[in-house]
Tab-separated table of N, CA and C in Angstrom:
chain	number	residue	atom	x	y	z
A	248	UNK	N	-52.666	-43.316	-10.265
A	248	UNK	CA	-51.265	-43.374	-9.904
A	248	UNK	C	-50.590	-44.510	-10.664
A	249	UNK	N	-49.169	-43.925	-11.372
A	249	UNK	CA	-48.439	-45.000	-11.926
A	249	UNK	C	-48.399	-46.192	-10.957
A	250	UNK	N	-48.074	-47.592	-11.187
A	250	UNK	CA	-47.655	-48.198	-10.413
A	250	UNK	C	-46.377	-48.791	-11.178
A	251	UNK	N	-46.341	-49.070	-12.208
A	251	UNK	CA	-44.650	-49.521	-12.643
A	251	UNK	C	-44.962	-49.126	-14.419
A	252	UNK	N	-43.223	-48.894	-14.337
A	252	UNK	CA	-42.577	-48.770	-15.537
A	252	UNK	C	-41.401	-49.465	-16.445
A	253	UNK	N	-41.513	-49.592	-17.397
A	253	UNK	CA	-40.092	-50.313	-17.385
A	253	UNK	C	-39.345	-49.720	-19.385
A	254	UNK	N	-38.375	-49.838	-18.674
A	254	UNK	CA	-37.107	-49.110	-19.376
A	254	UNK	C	-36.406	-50.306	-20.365
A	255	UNK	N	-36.741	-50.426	-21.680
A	255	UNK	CA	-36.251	-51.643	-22.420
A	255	UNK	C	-34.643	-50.751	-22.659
A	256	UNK	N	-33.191	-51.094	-22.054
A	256	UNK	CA	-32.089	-50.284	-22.603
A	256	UNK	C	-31.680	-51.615	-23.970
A	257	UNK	N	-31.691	-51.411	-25.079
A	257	UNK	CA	-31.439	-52.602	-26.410
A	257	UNK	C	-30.719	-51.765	-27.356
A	258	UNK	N	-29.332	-51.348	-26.148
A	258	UNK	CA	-28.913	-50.162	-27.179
A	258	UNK	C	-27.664	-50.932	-27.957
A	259	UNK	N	-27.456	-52.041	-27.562
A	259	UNK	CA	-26.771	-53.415	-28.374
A	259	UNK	C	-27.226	-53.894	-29.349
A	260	UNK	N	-26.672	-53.863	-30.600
A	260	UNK	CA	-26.626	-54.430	-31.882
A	260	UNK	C	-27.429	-55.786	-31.685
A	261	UNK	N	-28.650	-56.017	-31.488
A	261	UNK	CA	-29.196	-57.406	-30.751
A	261	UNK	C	-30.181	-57.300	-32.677
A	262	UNK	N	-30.700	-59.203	-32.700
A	262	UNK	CA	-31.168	-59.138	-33.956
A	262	UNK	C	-32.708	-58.794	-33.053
A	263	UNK	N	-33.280	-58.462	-34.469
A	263	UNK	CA	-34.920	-58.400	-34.419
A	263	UNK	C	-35.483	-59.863	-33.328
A	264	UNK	N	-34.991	-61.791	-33.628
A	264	UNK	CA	-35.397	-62.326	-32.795
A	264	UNK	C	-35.277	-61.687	-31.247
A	265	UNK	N	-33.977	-61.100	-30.557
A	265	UNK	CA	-33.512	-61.147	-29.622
A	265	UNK	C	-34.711	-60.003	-28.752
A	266	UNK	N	-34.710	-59.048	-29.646
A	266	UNK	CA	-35.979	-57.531	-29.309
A	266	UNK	C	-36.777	-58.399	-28.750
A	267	UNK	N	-37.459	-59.167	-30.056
A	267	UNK	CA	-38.691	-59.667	-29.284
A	267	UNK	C	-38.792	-60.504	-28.476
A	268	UNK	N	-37.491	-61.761	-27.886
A	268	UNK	CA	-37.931	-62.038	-26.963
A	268	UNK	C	-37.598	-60.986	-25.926
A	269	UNK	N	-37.075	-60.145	-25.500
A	269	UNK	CA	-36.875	-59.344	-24.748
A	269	UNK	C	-38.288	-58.615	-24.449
A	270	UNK	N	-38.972	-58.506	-25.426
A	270	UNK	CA	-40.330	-58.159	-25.175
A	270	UNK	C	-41.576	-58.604	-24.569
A	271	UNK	N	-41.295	-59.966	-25.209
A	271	UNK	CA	-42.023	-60.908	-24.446
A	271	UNK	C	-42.260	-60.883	-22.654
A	272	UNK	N	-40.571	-60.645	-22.539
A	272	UNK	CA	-40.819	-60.903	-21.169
A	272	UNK	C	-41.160	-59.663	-20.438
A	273	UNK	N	-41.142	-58.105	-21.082
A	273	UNK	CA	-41.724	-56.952	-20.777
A	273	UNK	C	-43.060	-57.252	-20.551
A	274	UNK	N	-43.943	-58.087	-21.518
A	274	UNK	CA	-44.940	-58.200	-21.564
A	274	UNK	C	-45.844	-58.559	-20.322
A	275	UNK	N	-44.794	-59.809	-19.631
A	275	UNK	CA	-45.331	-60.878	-18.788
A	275	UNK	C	-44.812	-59.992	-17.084
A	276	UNK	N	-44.490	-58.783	-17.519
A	276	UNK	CA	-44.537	-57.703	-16.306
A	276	UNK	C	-45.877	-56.978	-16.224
A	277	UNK	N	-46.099	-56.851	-17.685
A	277	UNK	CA	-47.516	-56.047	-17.561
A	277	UNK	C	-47.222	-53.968	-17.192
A	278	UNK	N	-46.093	-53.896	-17.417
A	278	UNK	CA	-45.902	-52.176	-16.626
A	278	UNK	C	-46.986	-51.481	-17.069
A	279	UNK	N	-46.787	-49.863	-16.705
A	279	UNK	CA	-48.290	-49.457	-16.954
A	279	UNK	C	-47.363	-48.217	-18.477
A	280	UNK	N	-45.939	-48.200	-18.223
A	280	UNK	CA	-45.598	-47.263	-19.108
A	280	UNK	C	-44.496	-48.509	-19.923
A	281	UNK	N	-44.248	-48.354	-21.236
A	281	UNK	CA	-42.994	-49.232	-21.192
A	281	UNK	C	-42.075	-48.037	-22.110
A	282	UNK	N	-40.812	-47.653	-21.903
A	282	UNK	CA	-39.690	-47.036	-23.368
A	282	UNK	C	-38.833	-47.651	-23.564
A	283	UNK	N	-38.174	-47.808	-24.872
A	283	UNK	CA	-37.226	-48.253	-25.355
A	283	UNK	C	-36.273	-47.604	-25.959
A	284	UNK	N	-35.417	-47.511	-25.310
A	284	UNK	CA	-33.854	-47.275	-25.675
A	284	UNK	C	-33.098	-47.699	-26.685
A	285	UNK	N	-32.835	-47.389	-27.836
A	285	UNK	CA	-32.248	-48.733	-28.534
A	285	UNK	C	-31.338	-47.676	-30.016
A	286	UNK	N	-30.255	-48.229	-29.843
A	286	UNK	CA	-29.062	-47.906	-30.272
A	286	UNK	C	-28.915	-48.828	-31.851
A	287	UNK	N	-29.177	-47.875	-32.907
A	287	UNK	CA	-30.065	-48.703	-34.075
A	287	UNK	C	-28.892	-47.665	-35.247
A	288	UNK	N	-29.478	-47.791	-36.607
A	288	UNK	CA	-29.811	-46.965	-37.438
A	288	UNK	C	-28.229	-46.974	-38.229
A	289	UNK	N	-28.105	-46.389	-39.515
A	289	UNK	CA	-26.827	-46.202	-39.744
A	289	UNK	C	-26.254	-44.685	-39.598
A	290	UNK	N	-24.745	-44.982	-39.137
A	290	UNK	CA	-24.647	-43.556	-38.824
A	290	UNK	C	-24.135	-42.400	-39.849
A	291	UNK	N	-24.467	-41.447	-39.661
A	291	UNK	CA	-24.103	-40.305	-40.572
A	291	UNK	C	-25.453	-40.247	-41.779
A	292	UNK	N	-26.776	-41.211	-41.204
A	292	UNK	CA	-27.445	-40.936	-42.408
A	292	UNK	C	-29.025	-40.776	-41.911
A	293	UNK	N	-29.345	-39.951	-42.466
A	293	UNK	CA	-31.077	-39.216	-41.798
A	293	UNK	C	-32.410	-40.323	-42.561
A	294	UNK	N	-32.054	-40.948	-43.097
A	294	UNK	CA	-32.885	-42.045	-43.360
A	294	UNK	C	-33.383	-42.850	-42.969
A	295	UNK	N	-34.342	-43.134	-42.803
A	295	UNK	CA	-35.213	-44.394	-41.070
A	295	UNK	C	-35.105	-45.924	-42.238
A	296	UNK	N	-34.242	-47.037	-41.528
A	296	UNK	CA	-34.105	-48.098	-42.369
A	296	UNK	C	-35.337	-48.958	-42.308
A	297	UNK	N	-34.821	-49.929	-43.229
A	297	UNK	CA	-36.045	-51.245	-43.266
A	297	UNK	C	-35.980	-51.758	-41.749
A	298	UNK	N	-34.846	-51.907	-41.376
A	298	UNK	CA	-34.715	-52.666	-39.746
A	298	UNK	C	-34.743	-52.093	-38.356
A	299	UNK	N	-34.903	-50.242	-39.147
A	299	UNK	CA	-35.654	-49.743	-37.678
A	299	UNK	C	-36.907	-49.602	-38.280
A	300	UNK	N	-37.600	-49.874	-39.206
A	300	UNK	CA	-39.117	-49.846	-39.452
A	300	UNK	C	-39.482	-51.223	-39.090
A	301	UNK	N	-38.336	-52.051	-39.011
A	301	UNK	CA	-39.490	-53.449	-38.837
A	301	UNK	C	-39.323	-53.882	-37.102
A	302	UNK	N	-38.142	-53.334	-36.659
A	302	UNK	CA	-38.351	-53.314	-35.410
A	302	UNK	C	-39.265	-52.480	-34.374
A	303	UNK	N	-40.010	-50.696	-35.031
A	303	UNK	CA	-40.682	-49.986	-34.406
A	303	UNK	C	-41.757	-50.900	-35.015
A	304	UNK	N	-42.368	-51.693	-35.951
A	304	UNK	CA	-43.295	-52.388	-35.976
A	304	UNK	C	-43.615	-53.553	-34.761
A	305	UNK	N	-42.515	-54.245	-34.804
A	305	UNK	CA	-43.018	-55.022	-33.518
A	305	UNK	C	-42.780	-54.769	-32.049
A	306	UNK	N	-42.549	-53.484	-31.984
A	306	UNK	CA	-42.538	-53.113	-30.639
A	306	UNK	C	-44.141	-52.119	-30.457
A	307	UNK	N	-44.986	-52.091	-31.482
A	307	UNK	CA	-45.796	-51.579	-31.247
A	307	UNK	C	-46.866	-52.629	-30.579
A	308	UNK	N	-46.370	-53.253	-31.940
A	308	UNK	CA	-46.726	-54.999	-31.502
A	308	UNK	C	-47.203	-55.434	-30.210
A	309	UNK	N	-46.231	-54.949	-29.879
A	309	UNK	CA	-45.808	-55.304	-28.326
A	309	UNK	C	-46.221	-54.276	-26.970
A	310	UNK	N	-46.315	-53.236	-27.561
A	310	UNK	CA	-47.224	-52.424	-26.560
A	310	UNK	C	-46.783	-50.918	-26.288
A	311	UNK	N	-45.274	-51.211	-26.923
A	311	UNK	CA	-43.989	-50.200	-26.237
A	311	UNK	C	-44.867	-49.190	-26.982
A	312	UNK	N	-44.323	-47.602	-25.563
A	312	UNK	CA	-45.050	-46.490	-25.842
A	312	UNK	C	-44.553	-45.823	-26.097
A	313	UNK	N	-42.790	-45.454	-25.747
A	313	UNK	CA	-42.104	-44.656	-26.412
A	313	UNK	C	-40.784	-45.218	-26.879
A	314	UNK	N	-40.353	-44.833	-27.752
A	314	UNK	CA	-39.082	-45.492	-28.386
A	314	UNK	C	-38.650	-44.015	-28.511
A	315	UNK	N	-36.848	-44.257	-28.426
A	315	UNK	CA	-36.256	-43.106	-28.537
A	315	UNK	C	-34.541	-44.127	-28.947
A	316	UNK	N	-34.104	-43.300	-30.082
A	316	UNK	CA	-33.363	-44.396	-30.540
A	316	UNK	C	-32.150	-43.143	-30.672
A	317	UNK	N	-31.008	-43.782	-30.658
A	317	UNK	CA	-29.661	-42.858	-30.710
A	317	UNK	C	-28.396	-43.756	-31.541
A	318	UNK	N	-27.201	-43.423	-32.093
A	318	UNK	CA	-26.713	-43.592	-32.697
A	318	UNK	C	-25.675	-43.521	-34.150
A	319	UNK	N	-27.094	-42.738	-35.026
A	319	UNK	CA	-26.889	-42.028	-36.519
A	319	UNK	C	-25.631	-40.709	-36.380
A	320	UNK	N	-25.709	-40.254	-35.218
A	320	UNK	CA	-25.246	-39.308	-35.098
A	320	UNK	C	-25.952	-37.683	-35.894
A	321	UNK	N	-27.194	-37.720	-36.170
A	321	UNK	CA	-27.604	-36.818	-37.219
A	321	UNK	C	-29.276	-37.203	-36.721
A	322	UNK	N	-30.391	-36.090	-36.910
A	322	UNK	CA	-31.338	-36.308	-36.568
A	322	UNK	C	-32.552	-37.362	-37.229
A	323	UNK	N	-33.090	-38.180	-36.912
A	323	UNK	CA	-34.217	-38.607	-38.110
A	323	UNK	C	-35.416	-38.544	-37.527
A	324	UNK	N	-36.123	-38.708	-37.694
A	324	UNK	CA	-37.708	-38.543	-37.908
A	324	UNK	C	-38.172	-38.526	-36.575
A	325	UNK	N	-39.118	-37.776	-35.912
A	325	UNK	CA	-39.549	-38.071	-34.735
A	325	UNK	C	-41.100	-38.096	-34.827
A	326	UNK	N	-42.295	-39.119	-34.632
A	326	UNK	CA	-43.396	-39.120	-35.259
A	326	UNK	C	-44.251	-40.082	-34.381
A	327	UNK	N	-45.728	-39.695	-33.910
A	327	UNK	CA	-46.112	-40.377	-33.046
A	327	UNK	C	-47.192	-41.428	-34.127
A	328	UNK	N	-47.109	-42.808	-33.383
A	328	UNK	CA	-47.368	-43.752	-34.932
A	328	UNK	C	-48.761	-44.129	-33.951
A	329	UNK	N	-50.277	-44.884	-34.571
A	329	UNK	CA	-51.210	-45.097	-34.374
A	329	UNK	C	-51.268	-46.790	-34.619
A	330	UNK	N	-51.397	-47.108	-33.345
A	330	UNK	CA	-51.113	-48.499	-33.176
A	330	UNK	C	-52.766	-49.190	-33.572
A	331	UNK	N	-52.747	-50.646	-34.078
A	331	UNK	CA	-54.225	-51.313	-33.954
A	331	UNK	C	-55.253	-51.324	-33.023
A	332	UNK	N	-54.984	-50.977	-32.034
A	332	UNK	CA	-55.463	-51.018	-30.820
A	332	UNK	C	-56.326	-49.290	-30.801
A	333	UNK	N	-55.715	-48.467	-31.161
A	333	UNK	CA	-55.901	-46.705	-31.306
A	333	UNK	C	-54.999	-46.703	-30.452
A	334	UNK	N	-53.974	-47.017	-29.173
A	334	UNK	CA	-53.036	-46.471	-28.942
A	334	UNK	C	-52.238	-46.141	-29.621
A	335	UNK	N	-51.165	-44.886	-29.047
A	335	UNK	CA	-50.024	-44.210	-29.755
A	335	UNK	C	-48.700	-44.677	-29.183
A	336	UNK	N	-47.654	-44.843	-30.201
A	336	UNK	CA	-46.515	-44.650	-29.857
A	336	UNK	C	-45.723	-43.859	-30.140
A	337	UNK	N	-44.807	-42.926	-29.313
A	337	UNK	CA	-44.175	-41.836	-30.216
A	337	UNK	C	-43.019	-42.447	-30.095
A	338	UNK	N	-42.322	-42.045	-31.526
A	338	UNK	CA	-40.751	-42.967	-31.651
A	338	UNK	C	-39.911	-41.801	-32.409
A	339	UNK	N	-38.880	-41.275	-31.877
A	339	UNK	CA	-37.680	-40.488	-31.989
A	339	UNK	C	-37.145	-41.391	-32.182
A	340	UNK	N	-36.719	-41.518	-34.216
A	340	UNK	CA	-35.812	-42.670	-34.592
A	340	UNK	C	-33.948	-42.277	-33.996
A	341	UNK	N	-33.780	-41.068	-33.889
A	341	UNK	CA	-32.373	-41.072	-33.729
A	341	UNK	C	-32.369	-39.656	-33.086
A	342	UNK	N	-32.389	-38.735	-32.155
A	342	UNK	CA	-32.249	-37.977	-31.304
A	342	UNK	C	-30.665	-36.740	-31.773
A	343	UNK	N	-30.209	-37.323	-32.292
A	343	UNK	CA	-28.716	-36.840	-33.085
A	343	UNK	C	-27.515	-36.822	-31.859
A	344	UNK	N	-27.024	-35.866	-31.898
A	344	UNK	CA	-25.886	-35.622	-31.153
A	344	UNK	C	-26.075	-34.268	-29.817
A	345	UNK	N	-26.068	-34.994	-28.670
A	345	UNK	CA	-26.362	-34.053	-28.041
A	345	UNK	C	-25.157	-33.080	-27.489
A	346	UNK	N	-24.357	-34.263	-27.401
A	346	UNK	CA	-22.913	-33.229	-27.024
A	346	UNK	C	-21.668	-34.188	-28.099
A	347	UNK	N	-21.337	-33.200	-28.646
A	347	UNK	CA	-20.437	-33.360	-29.701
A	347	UNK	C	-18.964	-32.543	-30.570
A	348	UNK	N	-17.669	-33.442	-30.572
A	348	UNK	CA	-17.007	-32.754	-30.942
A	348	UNK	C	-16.344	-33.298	-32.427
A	349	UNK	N	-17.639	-33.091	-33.104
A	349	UNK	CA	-17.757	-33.333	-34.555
A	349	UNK	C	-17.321	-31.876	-35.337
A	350	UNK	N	-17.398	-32.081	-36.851
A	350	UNK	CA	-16.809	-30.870	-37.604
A	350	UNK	C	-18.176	-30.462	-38.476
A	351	UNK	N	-19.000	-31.590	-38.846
A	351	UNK	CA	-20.058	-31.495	-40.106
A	351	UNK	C	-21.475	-30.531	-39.145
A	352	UNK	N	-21.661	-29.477	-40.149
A	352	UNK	CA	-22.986	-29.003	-39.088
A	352	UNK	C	-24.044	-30.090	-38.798
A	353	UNK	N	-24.374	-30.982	-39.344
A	353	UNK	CA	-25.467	-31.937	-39.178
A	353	UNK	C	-25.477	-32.781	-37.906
A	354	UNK	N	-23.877	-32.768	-37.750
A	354	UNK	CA	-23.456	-33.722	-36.363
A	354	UNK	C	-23.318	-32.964	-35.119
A	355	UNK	N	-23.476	-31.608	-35.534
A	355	UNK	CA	-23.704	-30.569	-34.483
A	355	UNK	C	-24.800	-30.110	-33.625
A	356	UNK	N	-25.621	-31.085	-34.226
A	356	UNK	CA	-27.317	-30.463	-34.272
A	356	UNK	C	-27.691	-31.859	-33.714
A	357	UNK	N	-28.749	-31.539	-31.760
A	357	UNK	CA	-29.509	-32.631	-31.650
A	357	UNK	C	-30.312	-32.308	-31.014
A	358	UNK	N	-31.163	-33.045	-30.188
A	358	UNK	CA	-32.574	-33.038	-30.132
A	358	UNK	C	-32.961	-33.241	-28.853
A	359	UNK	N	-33.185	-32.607	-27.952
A	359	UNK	CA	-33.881	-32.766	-26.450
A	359	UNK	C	-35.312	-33.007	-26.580
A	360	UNK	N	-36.002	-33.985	-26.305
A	360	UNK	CA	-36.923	-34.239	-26.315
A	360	UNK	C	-37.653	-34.264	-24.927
A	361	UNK	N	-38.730	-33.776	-25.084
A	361	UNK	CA	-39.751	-33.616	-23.770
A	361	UNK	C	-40.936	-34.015	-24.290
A	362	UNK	N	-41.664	-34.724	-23.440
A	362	UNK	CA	-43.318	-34.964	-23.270
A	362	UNK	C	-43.058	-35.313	-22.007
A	363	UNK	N	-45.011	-35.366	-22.032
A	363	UNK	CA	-46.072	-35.703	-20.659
A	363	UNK	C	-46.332	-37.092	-20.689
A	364	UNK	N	-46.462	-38.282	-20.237
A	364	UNK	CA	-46.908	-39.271	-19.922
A	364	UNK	C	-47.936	-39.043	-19.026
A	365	UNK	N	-49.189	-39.711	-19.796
A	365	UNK	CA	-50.393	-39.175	-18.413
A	365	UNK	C	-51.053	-40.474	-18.265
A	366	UNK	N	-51.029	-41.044	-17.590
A	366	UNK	CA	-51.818	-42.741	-17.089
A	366	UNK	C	-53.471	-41.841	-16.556
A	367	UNK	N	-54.216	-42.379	-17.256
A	367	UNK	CA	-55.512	-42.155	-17.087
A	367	UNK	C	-56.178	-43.737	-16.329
A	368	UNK	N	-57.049	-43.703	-15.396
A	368	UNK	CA	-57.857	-44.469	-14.865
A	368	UNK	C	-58.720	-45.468	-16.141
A	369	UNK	N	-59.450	-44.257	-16.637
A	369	UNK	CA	-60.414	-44.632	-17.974
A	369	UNK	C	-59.792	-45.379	-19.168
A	370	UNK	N	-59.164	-44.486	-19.418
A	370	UNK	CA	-58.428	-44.583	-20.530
A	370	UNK	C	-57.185	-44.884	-21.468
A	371	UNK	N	-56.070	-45.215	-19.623
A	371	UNK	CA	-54.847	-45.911	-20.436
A	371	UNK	C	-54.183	-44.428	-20.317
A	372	UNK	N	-52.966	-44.626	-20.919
A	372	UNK	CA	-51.642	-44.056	-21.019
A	372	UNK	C	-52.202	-42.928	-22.251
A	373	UNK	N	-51.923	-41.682	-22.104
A	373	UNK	CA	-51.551	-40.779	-22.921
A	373	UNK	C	-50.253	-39.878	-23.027
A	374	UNK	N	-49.872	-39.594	-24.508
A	374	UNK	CA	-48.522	-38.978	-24.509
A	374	UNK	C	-49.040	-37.452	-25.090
A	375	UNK	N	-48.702	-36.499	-24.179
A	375	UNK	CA	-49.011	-35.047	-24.634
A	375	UNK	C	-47.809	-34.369	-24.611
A	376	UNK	N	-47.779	-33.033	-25.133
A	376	UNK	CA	-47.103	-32.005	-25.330
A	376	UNK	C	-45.662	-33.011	-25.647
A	377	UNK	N	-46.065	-32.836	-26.400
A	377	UNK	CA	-44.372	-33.381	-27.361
A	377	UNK	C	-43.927	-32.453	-27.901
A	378	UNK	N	-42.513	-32.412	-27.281
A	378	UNK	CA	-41.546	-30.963	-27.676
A	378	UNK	C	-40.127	-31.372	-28.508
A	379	UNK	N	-39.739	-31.055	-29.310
A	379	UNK	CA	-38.046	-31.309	-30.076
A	379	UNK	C	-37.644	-30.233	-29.963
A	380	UNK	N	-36.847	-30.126	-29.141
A	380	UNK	CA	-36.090	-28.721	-28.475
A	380	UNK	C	-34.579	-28.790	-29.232
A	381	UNK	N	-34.026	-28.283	-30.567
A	381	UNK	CA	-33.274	-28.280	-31.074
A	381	UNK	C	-32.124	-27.737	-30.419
A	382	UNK	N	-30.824	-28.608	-30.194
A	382	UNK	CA	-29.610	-28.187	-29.128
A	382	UNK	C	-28.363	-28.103	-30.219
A	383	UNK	N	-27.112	-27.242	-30.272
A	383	UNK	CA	-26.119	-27.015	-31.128
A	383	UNK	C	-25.262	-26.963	-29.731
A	384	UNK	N	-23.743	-27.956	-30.757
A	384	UNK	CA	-22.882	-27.957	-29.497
A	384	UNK	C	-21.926	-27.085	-30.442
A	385	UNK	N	-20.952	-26.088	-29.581
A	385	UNK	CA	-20.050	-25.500	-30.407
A	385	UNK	C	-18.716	-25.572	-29.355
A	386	UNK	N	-17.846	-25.121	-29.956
A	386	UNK	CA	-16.354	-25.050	-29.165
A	386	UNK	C	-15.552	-24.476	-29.587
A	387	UNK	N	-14.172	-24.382	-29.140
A	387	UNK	CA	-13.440	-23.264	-29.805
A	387	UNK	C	-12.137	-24.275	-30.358
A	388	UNK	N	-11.116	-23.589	-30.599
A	388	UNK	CA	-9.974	-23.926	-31.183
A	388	UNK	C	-9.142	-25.637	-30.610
A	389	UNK	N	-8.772	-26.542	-30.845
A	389	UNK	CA	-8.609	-27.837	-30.396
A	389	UNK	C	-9.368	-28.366	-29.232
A	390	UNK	N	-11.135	-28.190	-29.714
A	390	UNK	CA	-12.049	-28.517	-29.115
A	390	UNK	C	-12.170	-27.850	-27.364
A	391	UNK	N	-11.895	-27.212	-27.541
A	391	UNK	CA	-11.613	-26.309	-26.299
A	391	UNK	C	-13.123	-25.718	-25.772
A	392	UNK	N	-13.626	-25.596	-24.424
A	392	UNK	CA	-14.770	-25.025	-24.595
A	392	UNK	C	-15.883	-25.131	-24.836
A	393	UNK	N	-15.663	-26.825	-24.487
A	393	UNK	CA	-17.356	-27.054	-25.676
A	393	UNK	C	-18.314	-26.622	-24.590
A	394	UNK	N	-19.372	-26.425	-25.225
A	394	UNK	CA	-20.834	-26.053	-24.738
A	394	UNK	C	-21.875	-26.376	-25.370
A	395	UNK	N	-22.629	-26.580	-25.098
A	395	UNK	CA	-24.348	-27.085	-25.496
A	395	UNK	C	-25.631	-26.200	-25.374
A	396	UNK	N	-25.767	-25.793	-26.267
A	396	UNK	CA	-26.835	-24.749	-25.908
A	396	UNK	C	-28.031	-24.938	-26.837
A	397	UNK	N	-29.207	-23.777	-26.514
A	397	UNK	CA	-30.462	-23.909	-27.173
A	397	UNK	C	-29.889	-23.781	-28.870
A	398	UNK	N	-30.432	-24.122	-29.700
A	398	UNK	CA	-30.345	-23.572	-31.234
A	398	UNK	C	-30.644	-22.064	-31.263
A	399	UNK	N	-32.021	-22.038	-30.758
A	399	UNK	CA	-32.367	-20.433	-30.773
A	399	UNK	C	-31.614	-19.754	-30.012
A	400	UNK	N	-30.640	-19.771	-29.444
A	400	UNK	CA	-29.716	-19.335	-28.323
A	400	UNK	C	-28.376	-18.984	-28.819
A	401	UNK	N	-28.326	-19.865	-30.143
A	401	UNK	CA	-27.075	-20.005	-30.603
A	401	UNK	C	-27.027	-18.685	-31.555
């Protein structure tokens, strides 16, 4: 049985020092799951930067198990990374746009994400069935109508 979790929200323009002390003190909780929220990346561009690579570096660092990052407005990389330890972290650099009354198809297009978190006795935290459930928002004439639906639906 879980006994605690904790929710890093660092969806504020904070520098790389600020993450990590913020981490630090995640640390000195000890949770049994930790995710991070964090509002990163440049927008309008599908490219994973130097400063969300050096920040998913030290949050691995640090223990964090899932990162899920929003912002770009456009999808980037979603990829479960193999920490020193053999734990995993899966990190959805930018999730895209889930509801949107953008014009560019790219900003139309985002990403529902699902997994399993499974806390094992033995073995620690596992992340299974990882799903990217592709979502398109559409609408009608002076944004009238919007709706959100499956891609395959669309």
């Amino acid at each position: 049985m879980m006994k605690r979790a904790k929710v890093i929200d660092a969806r504020r323009q904070q520098a790389v020092e600020e993450k990590s002390a913020l981490l630090k003190n995640v640390e000195t909780e000890k949770p049994d799951i930790t995710i991070a929220l964090l509002h990163w990346g440049s927008e309008y561009n599908d490219d994973i930067s130097k400063t969300q690579k050096s920040i998913v570096s030290l949050m691995q660092k640090q223990g964090v198990d899932v990162i899920i990052g929003t912002h770009p407005h456009v999808i980037q990389t979603i990829e479960t990374l193999t920490n020193e330890d053999g734990s995993t972290t899966l990190c959805a650099y930018s999730l895209g746009n889930f509801v949107s009354a953008q014009s560019r198809p790219d900003e139309l297009i985002g990403i529902a994400l699902s997994f399993d978190l499974l806390l094992h006795e033995q073995d620690g935290l596992s992340i299974e069935n990882v799903q990217a459930h592709p979502v398109v928002t559409d609408y009608g004439s002076g944004y009238s109508d919007i709706c959100v639906m499956l891609l395959k639906d669309y």
